[in-house]
Tab-separated table of C-alpha atoms and ligand atoms in Angstrom:
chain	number	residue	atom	x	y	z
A	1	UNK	CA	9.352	-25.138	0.332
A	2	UNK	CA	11.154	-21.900	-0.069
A	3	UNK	CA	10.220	-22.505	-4.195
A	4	UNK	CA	6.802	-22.829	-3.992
A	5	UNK	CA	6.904	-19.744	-1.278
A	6	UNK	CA	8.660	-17.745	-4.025
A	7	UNK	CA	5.993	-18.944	-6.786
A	8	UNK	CA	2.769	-18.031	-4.203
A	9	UNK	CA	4.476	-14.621	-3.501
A	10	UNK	CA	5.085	-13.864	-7.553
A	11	UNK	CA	1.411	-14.779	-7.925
A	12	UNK	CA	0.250	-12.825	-4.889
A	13	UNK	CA	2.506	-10.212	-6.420
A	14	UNK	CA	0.421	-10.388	-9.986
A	15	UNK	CA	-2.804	-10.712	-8.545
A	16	UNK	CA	-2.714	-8.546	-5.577
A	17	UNK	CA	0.020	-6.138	-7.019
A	18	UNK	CA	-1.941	-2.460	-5.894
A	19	UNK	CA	-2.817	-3.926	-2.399
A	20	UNK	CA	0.494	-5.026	-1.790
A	21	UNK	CA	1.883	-1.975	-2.912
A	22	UNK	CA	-0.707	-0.029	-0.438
A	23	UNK	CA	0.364	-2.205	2.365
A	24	UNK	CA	3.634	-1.221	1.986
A	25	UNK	CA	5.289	2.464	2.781
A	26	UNK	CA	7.842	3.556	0.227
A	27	UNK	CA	10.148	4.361	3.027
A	28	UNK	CA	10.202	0.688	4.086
A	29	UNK	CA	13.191	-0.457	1.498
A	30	UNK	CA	14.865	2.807	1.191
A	31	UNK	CA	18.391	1.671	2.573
A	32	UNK	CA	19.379	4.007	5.710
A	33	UNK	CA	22.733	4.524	6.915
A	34	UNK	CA	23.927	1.852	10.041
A	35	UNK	CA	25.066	3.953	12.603
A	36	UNK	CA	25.425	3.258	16.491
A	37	UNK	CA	23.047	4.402	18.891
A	38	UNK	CA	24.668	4.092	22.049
A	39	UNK	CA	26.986	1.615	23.620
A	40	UNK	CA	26.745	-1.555	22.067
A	41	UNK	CA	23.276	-0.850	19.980
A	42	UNK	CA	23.776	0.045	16.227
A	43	UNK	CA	21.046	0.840	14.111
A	44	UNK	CA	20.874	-1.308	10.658
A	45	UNK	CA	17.132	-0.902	9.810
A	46	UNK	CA	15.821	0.625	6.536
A	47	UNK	CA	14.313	4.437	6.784
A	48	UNK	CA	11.088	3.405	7.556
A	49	UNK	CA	12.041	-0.138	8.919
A	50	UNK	CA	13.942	-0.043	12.466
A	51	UNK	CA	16.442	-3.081	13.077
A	52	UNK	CA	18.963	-3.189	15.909
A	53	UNK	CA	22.114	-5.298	16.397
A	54	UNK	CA	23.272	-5.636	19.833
A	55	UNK	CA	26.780	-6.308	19.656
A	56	UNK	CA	28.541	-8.634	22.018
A	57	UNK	CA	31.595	-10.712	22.598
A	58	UNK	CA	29.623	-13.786	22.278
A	59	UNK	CA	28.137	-13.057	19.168
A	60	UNK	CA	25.605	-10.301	18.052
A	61	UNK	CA	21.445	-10.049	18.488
A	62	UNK	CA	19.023	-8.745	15.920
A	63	UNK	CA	16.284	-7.097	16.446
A	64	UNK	CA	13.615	-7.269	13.489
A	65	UNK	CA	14.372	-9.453	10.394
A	66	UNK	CA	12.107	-6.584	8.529
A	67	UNK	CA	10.566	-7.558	5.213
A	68	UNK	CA	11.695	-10.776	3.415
A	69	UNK	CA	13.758	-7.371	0.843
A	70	UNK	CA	15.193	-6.072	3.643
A	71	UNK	CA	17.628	-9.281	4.532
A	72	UNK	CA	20.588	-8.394	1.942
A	73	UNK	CA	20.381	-4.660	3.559
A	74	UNK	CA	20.287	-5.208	6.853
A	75	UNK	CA	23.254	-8.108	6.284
A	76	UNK	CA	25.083	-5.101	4.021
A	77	UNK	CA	24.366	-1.896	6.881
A	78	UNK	CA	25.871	-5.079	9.670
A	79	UNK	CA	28.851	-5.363	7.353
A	80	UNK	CA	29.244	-1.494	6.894
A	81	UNK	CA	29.699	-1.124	10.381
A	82	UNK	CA	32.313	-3.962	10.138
A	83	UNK	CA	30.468	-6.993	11.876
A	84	UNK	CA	29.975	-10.019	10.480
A	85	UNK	CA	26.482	-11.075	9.869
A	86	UNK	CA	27.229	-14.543	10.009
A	87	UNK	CA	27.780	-13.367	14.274
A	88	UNK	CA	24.322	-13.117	14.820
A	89	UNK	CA	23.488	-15.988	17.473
A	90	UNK	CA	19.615	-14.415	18.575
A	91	UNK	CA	17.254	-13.362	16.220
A	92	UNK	CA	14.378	-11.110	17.794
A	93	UNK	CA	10.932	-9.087	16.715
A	94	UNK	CA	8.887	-6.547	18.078
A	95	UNK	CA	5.731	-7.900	16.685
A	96	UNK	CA	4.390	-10.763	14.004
A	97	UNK	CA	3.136	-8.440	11.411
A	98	UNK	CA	5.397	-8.896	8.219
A	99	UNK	CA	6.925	-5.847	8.233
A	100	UNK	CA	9.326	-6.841	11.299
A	101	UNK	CA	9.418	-10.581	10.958
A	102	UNK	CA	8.844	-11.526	7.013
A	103	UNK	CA	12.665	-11.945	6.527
A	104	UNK	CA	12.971	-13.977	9.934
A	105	UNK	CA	13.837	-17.417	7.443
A	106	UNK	CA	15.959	-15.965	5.551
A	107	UNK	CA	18.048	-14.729	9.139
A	108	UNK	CA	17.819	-17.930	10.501
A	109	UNK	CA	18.723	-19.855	7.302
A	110	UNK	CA	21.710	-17.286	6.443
A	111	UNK	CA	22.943	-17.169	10.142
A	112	UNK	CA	21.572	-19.815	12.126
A	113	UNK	CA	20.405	-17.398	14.663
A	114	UNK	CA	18.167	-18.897	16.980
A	115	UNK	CA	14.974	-17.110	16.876
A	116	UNK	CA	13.077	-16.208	20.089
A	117	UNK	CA	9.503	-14.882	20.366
A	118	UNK	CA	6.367	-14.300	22.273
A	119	UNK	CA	4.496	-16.742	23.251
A	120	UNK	CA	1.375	-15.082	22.134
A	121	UNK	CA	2.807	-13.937	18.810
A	122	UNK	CA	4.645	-17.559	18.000
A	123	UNK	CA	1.360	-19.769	16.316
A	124	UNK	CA	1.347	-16.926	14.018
A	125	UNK	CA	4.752	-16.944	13.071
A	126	UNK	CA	4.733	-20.624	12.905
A	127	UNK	CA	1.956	-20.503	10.212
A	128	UNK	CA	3.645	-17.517	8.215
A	129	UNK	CA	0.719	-14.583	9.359
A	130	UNK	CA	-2.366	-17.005	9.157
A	131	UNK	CA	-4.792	-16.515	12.045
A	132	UNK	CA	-3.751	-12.694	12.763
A	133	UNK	CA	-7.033	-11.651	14.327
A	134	UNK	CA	-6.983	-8.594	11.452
A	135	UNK	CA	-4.579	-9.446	8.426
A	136	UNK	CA	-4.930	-13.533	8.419
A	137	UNK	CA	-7.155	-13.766	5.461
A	138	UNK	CA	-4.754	-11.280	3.442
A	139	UNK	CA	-2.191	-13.147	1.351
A	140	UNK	CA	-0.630	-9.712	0.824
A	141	UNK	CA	0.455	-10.208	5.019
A	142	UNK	CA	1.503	-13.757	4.850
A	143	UNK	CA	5.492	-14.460	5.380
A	144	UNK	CA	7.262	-17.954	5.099
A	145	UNK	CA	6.182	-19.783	8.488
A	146	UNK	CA	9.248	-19.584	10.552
A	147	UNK	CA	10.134	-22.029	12.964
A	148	UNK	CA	10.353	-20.287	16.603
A	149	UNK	CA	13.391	-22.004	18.820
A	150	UNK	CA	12.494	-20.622	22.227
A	151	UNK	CA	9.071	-19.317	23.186
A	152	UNK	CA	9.386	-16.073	25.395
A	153	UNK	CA	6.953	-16.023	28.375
A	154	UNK	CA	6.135	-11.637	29.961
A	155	UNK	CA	9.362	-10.763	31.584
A	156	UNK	CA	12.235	-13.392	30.120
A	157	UNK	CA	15.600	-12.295	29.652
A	158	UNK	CA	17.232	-12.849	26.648
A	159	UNK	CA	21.597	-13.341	27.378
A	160	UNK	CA	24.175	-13.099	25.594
A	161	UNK	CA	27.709	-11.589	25.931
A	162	UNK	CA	27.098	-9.776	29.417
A	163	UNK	CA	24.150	-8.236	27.211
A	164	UNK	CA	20.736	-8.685	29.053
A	165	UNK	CA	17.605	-8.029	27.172
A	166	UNK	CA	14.004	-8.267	29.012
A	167	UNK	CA	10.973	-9.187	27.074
A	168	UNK	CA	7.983	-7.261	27.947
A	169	UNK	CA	4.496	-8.088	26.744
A	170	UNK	CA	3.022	-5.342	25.799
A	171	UNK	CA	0.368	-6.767	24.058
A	172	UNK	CA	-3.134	-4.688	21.576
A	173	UNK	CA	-1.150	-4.379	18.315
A	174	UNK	CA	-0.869	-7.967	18.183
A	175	UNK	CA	-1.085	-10.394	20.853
A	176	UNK	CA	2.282	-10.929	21.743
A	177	UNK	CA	3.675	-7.756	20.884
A	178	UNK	CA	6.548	-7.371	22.725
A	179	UNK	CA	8.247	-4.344	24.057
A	180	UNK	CA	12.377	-5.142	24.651
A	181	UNK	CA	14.601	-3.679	27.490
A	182	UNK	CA	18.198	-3.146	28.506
A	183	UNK	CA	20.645	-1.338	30.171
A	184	UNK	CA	23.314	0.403	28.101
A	185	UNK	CA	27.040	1.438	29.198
A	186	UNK	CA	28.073	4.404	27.226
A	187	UNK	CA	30.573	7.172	28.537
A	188	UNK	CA	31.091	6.268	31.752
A	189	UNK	CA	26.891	6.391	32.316
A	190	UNK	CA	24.283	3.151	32.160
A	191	UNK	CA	21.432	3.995	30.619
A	192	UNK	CA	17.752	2.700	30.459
A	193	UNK	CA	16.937	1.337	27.148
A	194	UNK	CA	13.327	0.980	25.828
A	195	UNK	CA	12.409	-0.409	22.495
A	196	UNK	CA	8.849	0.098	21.847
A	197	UNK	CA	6.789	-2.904	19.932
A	198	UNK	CA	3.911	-1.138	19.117
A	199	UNK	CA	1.242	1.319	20.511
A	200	UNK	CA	-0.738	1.497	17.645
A	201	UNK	CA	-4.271	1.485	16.428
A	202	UNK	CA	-4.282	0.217	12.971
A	203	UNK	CA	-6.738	1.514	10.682
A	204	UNK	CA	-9.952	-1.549	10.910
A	205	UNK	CA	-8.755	-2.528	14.101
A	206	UNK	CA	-12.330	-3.420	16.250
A	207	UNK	CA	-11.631	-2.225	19.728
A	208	UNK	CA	-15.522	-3.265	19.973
A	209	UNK	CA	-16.847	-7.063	20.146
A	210	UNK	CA	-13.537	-8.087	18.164
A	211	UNK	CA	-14.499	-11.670	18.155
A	212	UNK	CA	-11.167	-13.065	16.754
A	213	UNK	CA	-9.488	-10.669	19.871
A	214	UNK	CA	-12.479	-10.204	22.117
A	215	UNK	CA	-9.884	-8.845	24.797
A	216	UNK	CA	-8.229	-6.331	22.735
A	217	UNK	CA	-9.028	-3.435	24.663
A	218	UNK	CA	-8.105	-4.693	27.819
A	219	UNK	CA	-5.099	-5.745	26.561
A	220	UNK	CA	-4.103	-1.964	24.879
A	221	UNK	CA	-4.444	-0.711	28.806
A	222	UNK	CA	-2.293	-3.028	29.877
A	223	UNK	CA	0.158	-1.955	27.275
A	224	UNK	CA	-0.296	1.586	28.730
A	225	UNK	CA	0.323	0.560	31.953
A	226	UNK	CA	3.399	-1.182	31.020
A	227	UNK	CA	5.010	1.474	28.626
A	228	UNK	CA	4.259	4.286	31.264
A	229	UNK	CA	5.946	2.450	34.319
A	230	UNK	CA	9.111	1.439	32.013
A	231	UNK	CA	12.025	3.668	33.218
A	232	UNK	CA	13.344	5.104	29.731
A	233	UNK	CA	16.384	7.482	28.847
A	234	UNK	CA	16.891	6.136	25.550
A	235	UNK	CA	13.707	5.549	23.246
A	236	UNK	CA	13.800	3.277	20.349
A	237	UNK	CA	10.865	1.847	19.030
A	238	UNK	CA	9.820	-0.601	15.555
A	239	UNK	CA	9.592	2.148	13.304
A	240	UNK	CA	11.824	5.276	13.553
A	241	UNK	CA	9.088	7.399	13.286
A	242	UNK	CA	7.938	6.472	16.660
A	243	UNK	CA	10.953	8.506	17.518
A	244	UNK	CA	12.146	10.801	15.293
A	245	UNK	CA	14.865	8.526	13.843
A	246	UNK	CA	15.628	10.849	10.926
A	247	UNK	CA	15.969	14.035	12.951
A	248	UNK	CA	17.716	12.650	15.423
A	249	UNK	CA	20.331	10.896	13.472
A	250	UNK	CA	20.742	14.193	11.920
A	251	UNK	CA	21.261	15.790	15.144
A	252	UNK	CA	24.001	13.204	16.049
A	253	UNK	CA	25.850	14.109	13.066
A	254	UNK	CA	26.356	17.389	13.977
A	255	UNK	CA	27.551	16.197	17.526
A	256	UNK	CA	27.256	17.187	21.016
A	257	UNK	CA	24.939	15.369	23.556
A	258	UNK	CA	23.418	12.159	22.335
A	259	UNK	CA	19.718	12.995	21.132
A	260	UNK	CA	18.333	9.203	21.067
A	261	UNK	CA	18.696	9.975	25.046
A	262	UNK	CA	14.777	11.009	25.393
A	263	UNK	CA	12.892	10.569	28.483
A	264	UNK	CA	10.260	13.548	27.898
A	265	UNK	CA	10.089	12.439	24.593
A	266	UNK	CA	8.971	8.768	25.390
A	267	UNK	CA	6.728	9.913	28.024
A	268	UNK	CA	4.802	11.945	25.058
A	269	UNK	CA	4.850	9.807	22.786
A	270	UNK	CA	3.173	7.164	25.048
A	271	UNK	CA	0.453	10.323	26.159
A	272	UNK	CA	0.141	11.268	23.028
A	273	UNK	CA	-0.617	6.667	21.604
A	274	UNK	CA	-2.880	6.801	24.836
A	275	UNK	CA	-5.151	9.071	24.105
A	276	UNK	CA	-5.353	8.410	20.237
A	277	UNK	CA	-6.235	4.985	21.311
A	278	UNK	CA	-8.878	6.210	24.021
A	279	UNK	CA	-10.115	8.542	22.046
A	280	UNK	CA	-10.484	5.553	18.725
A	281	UNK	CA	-11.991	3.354	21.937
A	282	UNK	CA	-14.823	5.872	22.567
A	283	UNK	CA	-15.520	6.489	18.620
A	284	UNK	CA	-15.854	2.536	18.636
A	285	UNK	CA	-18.333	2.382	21.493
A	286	UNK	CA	-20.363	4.966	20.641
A	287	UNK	CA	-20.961	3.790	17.724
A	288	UNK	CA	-21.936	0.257	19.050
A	289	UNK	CA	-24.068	1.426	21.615
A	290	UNK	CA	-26.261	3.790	18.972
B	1	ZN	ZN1	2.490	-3.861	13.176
């Protein structure tokens, strides 16, 4: 299996070489220094890529297997930070789109990490990215179909180690896009926790009589909803740039107070995703109403 995977991607690779190199940002497998966040969360995602491994006494949960590439860095930025990868018992994602789950196979297969997703989200992992209502007919989107070993259902907690993560549909981006919670102990404080799945509008998504997603835009307000009542002090997200990664980390080099604490930045950010998405919603309507 994992043979003829590697001989379909090669020949994806030749045929569809300049979309697969449009689909994916330069910044994606530029290796980023691990570092930890806060507490127990360490950061061991590319630059453009954001992984997290929640460290435990039990044993250690990843967030975001990244691109099928990005396994040997994240298992290398783990081992930096001196944990063992083999340690990781849970493997999570904030989304099925390849660019967080592709390398979910390798984890599993590497670590034996039992893997734990959405329920909405898990038929597409299963199949490796076929039926996504926007990217299923793309080979350049497809992943090794990844067998899921629990299926989360809107508000399941994830355990391990004292460690309590809640899953949180938030779901638009995909359907089961999932938006992961905890609390964090760090200097004598706890801490709220959000890690943001997605609030983006992809560029071709049909907020309009989507008839592979005819819900979709009722399901981006819920998302809203969700993301706005979450009580945050420290905002993470998929992608660092939802945050300011770079800047930050930067920041916490220098030292003083800990800048991935953000509330007014989260609350922006979600503003600022809300009304991008309203205002795409409108553009869509308009134009199916003319
Ligand atoms: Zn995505």
């Amino acid at each position: 299996m994992a043979k003829t995977w590697r001989v379909f991607m090669l020949l994806a690779v030749l045929l569809f070489g300049v979309r697969l190199m449009a689909q994916e940002a330069p910044d994606w497998t530029n290796p980023f220094p691990p570092y930890r966040v806060i507490g127990n969360i360490y950061y061991v995602g590319s630059q453009g890529l954001a992984s997290y491994l929640i460290v435990t006494p039990q044993g250690n949960i990843l967030i975001n297997s990244s691109l099928e590439e990005s396994v040997p860095l994240i298992r290398e930025s783990i081992e930096k930070l001196g944990f063992k990868f083999s340690d990781t018992k849970i493997l999570l994602i904030s989304h099925a789109h390849w660019d967080h789950c592709a390398g979910s196979a390798a984890v599993k297969e590497l670590t034996g990490a039992k893997y734990m997703v959405m329920d909405a989200d898990v038929a597409e992992i299963e199949a490796g990215g076929k039926g996504n209502f926007q990217y299923g007919d793309n080979p350049t989107s497809r992943y090794q179909p990844t067998k899921v070993d629990r299926v989360l259902h809107d508000g399941d907690e994830v355990k391990l180690g004292g460690t309590v993560l809640v899953a949180h549909l938030t779901p638009g981006h995909t359907k089961g896009t999932t938006t992961w919670t905890m609390k964090v102990a760090d200097g004598g404080k706890t801490y709220n926790v959000v890690i943001v799945g997605s609030p983006n509008v992809n560029a071709g998504y049909k907020l309009v009589n989507n008839a592979l997603y005819p819900q979709i835009a009722s399901d981006y307000e819920r998302m809203f909803r969700v993301l706005h009542a979450l009580p945050c002090d420290v905002f993470l997200g998929a992608h660092g740039n939802y945050y300011g990664m770079e800047a930050k980390y930067a920041r916490m080099k220098e030292g003083g107070a800990n800048p991935f604490i953000d509330p007014d930045g989260y609350k922006s950010y979600i503003d600022e995703r809300e009304q991008a998405f309203r205002a795409e919603l409108a553009k869509q309507t308009a134009e199916a109403t003319k």
